[in-house]
Short mmCIF file of C-alpha atoms and ligand atoms in Angstrom, two decimals:
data_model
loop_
_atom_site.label_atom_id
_atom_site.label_comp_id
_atom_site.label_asym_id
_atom_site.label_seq_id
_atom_site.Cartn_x
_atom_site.Cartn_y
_atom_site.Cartn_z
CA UNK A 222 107.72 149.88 70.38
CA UNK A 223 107.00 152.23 72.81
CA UNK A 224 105.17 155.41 73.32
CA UNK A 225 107.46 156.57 76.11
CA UNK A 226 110.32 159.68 75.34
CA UNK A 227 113.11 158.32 74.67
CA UNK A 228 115.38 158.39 78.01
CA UNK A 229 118.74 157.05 78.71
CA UNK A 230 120.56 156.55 82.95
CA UNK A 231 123.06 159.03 83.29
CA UNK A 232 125.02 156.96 85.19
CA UNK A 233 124.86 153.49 83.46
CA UNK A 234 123.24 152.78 79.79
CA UNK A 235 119.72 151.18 80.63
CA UNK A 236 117.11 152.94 77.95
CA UNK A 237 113.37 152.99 77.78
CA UNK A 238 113.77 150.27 75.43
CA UNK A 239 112.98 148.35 79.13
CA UNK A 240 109.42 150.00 79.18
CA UNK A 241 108.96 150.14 82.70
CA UNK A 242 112.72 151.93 83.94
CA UNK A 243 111.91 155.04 85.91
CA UNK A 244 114.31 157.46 86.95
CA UNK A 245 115.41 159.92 89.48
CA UNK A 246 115.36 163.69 89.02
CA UNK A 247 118.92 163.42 88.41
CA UNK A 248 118.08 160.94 85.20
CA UNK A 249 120.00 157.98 87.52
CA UNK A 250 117.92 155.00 87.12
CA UNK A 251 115.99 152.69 89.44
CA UNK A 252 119.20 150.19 88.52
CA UNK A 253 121.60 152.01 89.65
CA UNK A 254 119.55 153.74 92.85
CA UNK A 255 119.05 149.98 94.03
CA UNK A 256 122.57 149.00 93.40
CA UNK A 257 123.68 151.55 95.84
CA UNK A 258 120.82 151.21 98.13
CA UNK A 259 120.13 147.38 98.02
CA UNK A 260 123.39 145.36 96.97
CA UNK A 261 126.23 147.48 97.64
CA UNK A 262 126.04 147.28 101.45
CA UNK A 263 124.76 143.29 101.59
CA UNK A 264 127.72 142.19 99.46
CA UNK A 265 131.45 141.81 100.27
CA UNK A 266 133.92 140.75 98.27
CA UNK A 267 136.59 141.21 100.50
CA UNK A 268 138.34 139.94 103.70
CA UNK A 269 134.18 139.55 105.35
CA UNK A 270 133.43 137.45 102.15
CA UNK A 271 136.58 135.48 102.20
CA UNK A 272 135.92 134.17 106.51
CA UNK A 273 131.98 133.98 104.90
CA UNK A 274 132.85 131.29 102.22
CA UNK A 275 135.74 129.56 104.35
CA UNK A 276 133.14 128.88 106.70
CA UNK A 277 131.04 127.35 104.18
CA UNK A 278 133.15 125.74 102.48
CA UNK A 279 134.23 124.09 105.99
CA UNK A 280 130.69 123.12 106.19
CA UNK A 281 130.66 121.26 102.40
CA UNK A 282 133.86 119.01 103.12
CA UNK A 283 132.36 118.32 106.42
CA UNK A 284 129.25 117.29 104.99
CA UNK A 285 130.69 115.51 102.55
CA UNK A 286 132.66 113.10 103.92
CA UNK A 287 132.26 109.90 102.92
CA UNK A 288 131.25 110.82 99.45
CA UNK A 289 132.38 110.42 96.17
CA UNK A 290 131.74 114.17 95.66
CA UNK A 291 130.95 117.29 98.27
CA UNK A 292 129.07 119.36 95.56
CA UNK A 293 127.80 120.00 92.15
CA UNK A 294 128.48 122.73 89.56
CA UNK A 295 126.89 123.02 86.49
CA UNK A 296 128.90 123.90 84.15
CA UNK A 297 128.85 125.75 80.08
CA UNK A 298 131.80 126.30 79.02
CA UNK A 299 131.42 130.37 80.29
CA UNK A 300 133.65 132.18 82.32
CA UNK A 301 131.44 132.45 85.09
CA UNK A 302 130.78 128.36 85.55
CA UNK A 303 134.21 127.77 84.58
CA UNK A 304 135.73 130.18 86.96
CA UNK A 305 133.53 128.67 89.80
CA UNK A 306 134.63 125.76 88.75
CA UNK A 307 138.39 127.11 89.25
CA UNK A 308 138.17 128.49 92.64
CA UNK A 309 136.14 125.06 93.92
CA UNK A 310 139.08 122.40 93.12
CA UNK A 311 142.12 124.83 92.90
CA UNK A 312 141.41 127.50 95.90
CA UNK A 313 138.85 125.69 98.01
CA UNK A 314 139.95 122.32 97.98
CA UNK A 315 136.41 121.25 97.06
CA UNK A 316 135.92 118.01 95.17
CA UNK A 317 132.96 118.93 92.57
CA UNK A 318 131.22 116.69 90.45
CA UNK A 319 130.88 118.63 87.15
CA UNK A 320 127.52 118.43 85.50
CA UNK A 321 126.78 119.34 82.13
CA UNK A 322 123.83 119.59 79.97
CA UNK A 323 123.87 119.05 76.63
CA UNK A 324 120.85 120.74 74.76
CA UNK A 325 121.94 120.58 71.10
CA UNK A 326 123.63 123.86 70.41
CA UNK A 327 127.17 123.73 72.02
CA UNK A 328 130.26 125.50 70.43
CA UNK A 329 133.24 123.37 70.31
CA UNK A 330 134.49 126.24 72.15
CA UNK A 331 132.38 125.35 74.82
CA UNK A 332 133.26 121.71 74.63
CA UNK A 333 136.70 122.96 74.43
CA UNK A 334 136.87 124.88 77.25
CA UNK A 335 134.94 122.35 79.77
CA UNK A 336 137.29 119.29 78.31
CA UNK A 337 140.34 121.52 79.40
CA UNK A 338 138.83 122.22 82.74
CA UNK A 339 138.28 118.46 83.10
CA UNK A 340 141.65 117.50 82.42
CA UNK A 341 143.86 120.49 84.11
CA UNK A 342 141.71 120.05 87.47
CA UNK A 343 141.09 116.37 87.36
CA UNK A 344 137.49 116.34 87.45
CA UNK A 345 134.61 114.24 86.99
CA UNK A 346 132.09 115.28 84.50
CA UNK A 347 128.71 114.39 84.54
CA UNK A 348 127.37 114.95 80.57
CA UNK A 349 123.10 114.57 80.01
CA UNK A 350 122.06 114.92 76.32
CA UNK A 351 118.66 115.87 76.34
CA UNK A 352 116.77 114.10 73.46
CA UNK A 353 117.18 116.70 70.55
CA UNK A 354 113.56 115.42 68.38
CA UNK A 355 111.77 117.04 71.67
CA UNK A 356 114.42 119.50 72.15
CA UNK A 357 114.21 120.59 68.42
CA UNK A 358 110.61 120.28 68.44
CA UNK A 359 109.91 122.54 71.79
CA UNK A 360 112.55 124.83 70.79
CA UNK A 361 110.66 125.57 67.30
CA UNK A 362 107.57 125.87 69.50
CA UNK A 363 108.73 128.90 71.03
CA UNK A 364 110.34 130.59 68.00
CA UNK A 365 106.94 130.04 66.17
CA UNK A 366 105.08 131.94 69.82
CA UNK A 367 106.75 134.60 68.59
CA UNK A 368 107.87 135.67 72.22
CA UNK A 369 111.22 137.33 73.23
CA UNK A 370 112.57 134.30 75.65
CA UNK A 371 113.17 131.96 72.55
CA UNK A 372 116.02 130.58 74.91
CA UNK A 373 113.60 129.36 77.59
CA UNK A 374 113.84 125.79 76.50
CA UNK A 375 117.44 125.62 77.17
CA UNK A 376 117.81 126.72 79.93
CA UNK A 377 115.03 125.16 81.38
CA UNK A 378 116.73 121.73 80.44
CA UNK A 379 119.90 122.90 82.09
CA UNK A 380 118.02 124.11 85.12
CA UNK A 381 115.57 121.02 85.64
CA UNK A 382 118.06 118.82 84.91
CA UNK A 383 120.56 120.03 87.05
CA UNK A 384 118.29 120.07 90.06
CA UNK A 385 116.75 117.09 89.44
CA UNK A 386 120.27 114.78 89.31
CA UNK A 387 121.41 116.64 92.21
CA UNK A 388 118.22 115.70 94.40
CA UNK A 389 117.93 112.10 93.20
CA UNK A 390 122.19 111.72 94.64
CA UNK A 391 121.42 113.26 97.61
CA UNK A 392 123.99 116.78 96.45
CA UNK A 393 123.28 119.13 99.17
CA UNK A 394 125.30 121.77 97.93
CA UNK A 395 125.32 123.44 94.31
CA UNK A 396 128.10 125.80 93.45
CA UNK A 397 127.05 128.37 90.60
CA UNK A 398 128.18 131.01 89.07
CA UNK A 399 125.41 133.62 89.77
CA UNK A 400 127.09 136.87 90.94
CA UNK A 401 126.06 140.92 91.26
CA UNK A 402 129.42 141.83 89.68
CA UNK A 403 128.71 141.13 86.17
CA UNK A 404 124.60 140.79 87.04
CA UNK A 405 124.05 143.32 89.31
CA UNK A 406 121.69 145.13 86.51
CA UNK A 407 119.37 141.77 85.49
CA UNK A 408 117.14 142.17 82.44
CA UNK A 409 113.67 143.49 83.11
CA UNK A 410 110.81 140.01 82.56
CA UNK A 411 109.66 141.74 78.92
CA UNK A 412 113.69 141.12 77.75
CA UNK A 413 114.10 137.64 79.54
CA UNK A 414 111.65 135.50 80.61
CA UNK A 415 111.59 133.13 83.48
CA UNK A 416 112.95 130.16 81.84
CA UNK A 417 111.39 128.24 85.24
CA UNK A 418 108.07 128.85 84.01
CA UNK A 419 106.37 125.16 83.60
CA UNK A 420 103.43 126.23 83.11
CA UNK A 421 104.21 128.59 80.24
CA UNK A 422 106.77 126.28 78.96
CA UNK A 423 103.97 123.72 78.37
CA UNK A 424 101.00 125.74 77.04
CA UNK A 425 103.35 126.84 74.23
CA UNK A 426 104.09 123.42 73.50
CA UNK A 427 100.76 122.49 73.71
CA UNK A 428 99.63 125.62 70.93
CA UNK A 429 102.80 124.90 68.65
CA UNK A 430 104.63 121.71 69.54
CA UNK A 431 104.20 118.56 67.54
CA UNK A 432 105.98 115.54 69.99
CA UNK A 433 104.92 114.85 72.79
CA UNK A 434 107.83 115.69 75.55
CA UNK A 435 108.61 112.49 77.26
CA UNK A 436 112.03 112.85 78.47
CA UNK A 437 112.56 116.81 78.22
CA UNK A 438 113.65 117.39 81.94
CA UNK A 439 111.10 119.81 83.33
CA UNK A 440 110.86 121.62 86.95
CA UNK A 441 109.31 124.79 87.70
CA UNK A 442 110.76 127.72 89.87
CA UNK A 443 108.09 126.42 92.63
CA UNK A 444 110.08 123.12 92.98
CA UNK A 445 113.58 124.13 92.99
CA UNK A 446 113.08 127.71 95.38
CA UNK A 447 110.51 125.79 98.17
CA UNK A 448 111.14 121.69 97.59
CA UNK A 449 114.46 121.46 96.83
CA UNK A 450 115.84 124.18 99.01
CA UNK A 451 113.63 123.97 102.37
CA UNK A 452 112.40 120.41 101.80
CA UNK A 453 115.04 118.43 100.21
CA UNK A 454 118.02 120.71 102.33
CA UNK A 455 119.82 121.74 98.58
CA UNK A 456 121.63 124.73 99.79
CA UNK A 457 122.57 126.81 96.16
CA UNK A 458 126.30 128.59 97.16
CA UNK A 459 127.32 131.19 95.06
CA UNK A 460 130.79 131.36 95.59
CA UNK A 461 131.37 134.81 93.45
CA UNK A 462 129.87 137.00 95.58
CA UNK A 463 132.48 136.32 98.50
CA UNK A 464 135.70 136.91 96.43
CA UNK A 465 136.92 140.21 94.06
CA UNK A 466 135.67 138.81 90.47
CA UNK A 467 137.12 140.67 87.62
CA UNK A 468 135.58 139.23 84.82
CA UNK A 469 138.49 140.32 82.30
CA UNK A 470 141.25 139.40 85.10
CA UNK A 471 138.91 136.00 85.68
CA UNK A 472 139.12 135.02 82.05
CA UNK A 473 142.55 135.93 81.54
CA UNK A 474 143.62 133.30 84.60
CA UNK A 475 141.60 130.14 82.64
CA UNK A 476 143.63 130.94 79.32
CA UNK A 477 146.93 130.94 81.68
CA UNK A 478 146.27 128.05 83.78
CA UNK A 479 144.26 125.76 81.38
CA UNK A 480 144.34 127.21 77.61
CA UNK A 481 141.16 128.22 78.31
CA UNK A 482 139.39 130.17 75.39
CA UNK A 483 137.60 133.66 75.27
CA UNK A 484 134.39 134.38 73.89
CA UNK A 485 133.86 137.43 72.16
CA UNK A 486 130.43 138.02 74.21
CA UNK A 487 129.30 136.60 77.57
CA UNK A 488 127.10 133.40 76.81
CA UNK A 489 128.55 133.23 73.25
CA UNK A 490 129.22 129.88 74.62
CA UNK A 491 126.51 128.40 72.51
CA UNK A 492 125.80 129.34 68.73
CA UNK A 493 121.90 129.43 69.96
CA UNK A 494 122.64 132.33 72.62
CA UNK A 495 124.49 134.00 69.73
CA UNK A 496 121.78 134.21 67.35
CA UNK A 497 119.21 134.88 70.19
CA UNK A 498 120.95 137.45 72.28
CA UNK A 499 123.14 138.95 68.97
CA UNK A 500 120.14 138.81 66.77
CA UNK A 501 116.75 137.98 67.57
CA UNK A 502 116.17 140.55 70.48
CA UNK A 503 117.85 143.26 69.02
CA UNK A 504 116.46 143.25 65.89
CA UNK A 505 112.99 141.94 66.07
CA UNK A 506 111.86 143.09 69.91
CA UNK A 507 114.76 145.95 70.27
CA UNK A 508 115.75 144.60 73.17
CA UNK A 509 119.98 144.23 73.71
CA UNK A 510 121.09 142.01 76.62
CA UNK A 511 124.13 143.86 76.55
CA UNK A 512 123.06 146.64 77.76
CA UNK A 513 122.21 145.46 81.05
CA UNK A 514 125.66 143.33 81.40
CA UNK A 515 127.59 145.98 80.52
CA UNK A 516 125.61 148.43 82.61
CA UNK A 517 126.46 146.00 85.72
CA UNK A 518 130.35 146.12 84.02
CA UNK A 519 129.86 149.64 84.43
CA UNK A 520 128.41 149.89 88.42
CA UNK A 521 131.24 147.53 89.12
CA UNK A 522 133.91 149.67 88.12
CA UNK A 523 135.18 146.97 84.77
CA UNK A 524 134.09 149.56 82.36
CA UNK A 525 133.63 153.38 81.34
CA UNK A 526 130.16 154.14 80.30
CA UNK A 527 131.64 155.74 77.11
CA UNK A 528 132.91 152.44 76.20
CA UNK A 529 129.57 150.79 76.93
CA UNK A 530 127.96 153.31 74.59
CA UNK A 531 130.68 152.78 72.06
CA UNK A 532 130.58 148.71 72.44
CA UNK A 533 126.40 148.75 72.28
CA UNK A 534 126.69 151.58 69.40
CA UNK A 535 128.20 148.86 67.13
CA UNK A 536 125.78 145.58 66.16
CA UNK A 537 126.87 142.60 67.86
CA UNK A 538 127.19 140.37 64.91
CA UNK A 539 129.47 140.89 62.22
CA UNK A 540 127.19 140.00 58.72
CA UNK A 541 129.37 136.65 57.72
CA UNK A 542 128.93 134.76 61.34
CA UNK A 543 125.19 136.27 61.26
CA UNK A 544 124.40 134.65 57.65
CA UNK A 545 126.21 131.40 58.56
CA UNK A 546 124.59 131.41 62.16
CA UNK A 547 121.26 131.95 60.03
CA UNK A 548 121.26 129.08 58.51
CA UNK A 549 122.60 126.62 60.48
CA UNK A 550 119.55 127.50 63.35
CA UNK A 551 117.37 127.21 60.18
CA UNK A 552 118.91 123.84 58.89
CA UNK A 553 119.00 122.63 62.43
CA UNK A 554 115.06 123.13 63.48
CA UNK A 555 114.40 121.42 59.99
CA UNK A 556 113.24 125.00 58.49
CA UNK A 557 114.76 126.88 55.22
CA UNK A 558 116.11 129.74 55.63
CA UNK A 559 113.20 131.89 53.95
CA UNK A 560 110.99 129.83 56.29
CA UNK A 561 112.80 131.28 59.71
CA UNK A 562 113.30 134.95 58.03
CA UNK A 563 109.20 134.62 58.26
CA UNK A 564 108.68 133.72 61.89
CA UNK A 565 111.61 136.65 62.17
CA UNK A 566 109.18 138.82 60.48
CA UNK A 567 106.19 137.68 62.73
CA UNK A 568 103.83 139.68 65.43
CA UNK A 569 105.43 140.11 68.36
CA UNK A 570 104.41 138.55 71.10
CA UNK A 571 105.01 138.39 75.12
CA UNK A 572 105.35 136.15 78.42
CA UNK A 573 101.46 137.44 79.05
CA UNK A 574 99.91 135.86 75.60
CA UNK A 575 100.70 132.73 76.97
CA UNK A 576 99.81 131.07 79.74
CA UNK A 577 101.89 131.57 82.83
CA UNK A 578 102.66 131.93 86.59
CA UNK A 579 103.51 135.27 87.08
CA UNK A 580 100.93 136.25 89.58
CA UNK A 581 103.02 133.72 92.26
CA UNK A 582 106.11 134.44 91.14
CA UNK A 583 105.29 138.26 91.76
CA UNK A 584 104.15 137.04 95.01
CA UNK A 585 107.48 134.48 95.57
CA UNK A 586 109.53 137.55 94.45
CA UNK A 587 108.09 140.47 97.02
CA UNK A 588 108.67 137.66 99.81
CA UNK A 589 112.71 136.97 98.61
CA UNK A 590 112.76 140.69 98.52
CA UNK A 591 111.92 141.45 102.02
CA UNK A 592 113.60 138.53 103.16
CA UNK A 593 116.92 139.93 101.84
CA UNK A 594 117.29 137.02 99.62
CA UNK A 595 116.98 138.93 96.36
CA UNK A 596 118.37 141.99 95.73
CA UNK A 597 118.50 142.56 92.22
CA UNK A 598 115.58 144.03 90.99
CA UNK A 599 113.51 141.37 89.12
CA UNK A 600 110.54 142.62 87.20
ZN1 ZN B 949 121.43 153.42 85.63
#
C-alpha cells in the first residue's frame, strides 16, 4: 500500500497506514504534537467551559422564546448525539426538537435507543426517510467507484438534510455531538472522505448511478460553513467540549437513566457503518477507523495505549455477524453475494479519481485554521 517504513507514534497508535503522518525525533506524531500544541490549551472542560455554555445556553432560551422549539439536534442513536441530547433537556433546560434521518440502514438498536430517549425526556422527534431506490442506487454508485468513503452517501443525507430543515424553520441553533475528547485524532482525507463533497458526490453518480436523484437531500460544505452560518445566522453549538465527557461514564448514565443500549463499537449504530468501518477499510484499503478513535481515547486519558494495541490487534468483526452482515448489504443493494465479494476485490480507488473540491476546501480549511476555528488537524 505504501512504500514508506513501517512506523508506529510512541505515544498514541496512528501508523503509516495514514501515508502522510510525520513524526518527531522522539517518534511522537504530528497528532499528538498538535493535540498538545493546538487543542489542549483552546479547550476547557471544566468550571471556564461550564460559565462558557451557561452563557450560551442563556442566549438559546432567550432566542427562543416564543417558539415551539429553541434548537435542533440531530440525532443516531450513538452515544455522542444521544448524550447531547441528555445534557440539552435534562441539564440545560433546553427544549430540542429531535431530528432524525432515516437513510435505510438503521439497527433496531438505534431505533431503540432514540425511541427511549424520546419517551424518558419527552421529546419531539422529527423522522425524514430519504427515498431508499435513490438512496440504494447512489449508495451502490460509490461501492462500485471503488473509493474508501463508501459511507459518503449517508452521511451526506443526514448532513444536507439536517441543515436544510433547520434553515427552512428558521432553527438558529444546532446542538451536536462533535467533540475533541473522543475526536481529537480525526482520520486523515485518504481514510474518510468529506462526505460534504457535492461535487464529488454527483460525478460518481453520474459515472455509476442509474436513477436520477430527485429527492436525495444534497448540500455541499460551501453552503452549510458560509450560507448557513454567516448568512442565514445558524450558529452550530457543540455542547461537549464545555463539560468533562467520559465516553464510558457517558454511556453508562443513558443505560441508567433511560435503558439505553451499548454498542460494541462507536457508530455501530447502523449495520452499514459496521460493515464499512469493521470491514471494508480494513480489509480492502488497510485503513482502521479505530485507530484514530482510540488514539483520541488514548490523548484523553479513557485508555492505555497497550489496550489500544491489544483492542486494534484483534479484527473488529467476529466471522458469524461479518457473513450475516455480508449478505444482508448484498441482498439489500439488489447484488448476490459473489457479486459484492467482486467489487470487494476491485482496484482501489481515491477521493482524487473523481471529481472533487478539494482545492477550496484546502483553501476553506487553512482559513478555519488560522482563525482558531479548527483545530484538529484535517488533511
Ligand atoms: Zn501520536
Amino acid at each position: 500500500m505504501s512504500l514508506r517504513k513501517y512506523q508506529i507514534c510512541t505515544n498514541c497508535i496512528m501508523d503509516t497506514s495514514d501515508s502522510k503522518i510525520s513524526f518527531d525525533s522522539g517518534g511522537r506524531c504530528e497528532y499528538c504534537n498538535n493535540y498538545h500544541s493546538n487543542i489542549v490549551p483552546n479547550w476547557h472542560p471544566d468550571e471556564r467551559g461550564l460559565r462558557e455554555i451557561s452563557a450560551v445556553v442563556d442566549k438559546i432560551k432567550q432566542d427562543g422564546k416564543g417558539r415551539d422549539h429553541d434548537c435542533i439536534i440531530g440525532i443516531s442513536g450513538g452515544v455522542d448525539s444521544s448524550y447531547v441530547t441528555y445534557l440539552a433537556k435534562a441539564k440545560f433546560g433546553l427544549r430540542p426538537l429531535l431530528f432524525h434521518v432515516d437513510a435505510g440502514w438503521n439497527s433496531q438498536q438505534a431505533v431503540n435507543n432514540i425511541e427511549k430517549l424520546v419517551d424518558g425526556l419527552e421529546l419531539d422527534l422529527h423522522t425524514e426517510v430519504v427515498d431508499w431506490q435513490e438512496m440504494k442506487d447512489l449508495q451502490l454508485a460509490f461501492f462500485k467507484a471503488q473509493v474508501p468513503h463508501i459511507d459518503t452517501p449517508q452521511d451526506h443525507a443526514f448532513f444536507a438534510a439536517l441543515y436544510k430543515f433547520a434553515a427552512k424553520h428558521g432553527f438558529k441553533y444546532v446542538l451536536t455531538g462533535a467533540n475533541y475528547s473522543t475526536e481529537c485524532v480525526r482520520e486523515p482525507l485518504e481514510w474518510h472522505y468529506h462526505a460534504g463533497d457535492r461535487r464529488q458526490l454527483l460525478d460518481i453518480h453520474r459515472k455509476f448511478g442509474q436513477r436520477p436523484l430527485k429527492t436525495f437531500p444534497l448540500t455541499d460544505i460551501f453552503t452549510y460553513k458560509l450560507y448557513y452560518q454567516y448568512f442565514k445566522g445558524m450558529k452550530v453549538v457543540k455542547p461537549l467540549n464545555y463539560i468533562p465527557f467520559h465516553k464510558e461514564e457517558a454511556m453508562q448514565e443513558l443505560v441508567d437513566k433511560y435503558g439505553w443500549q451499548k454498542y460494541a463499537h462507536k457508530h455501530y449504530e447502523s449495520r452499514f457503518t459496521r460493515f464499512y468501518e469493521g470491514y471494508w477499510l480494513p480489509k480492502k484499503f488497510g485503513y482502521d477507523k479505530r485507530r484514530a478513535h482510540f488514539s483520541s481515547l488514548i490523548l484523553t486519558g479513557q485508555m492505555s495505549r497497550e489496550e489500544a494495541l491489544n483492542r486494534i490487534a484483534q479484527t473488529a468483526y467476529n466471522p458469524d455477524d461479518l457473513a450475516q452482515d455480508f449478505e444482508y448489504i448484498a441482498t439489500k443493494l439488489d447484488l448476490t453475494v459473489p457479486e459484492l465479494q467482486q467489487i470487494m476485490d476491485g482496484p482501489n480507488k481515491s477521493y482524487k479519481d473523481y471529481a472533487n473540491a478539494m482545492t477550496f476546501i484546502d483553501m476553506g480549511t487553512k482559513i478555519l485554521r488560522a482563525l482558531g476555528i479548527q483545530r484538529a488537524i484535517i488533511r
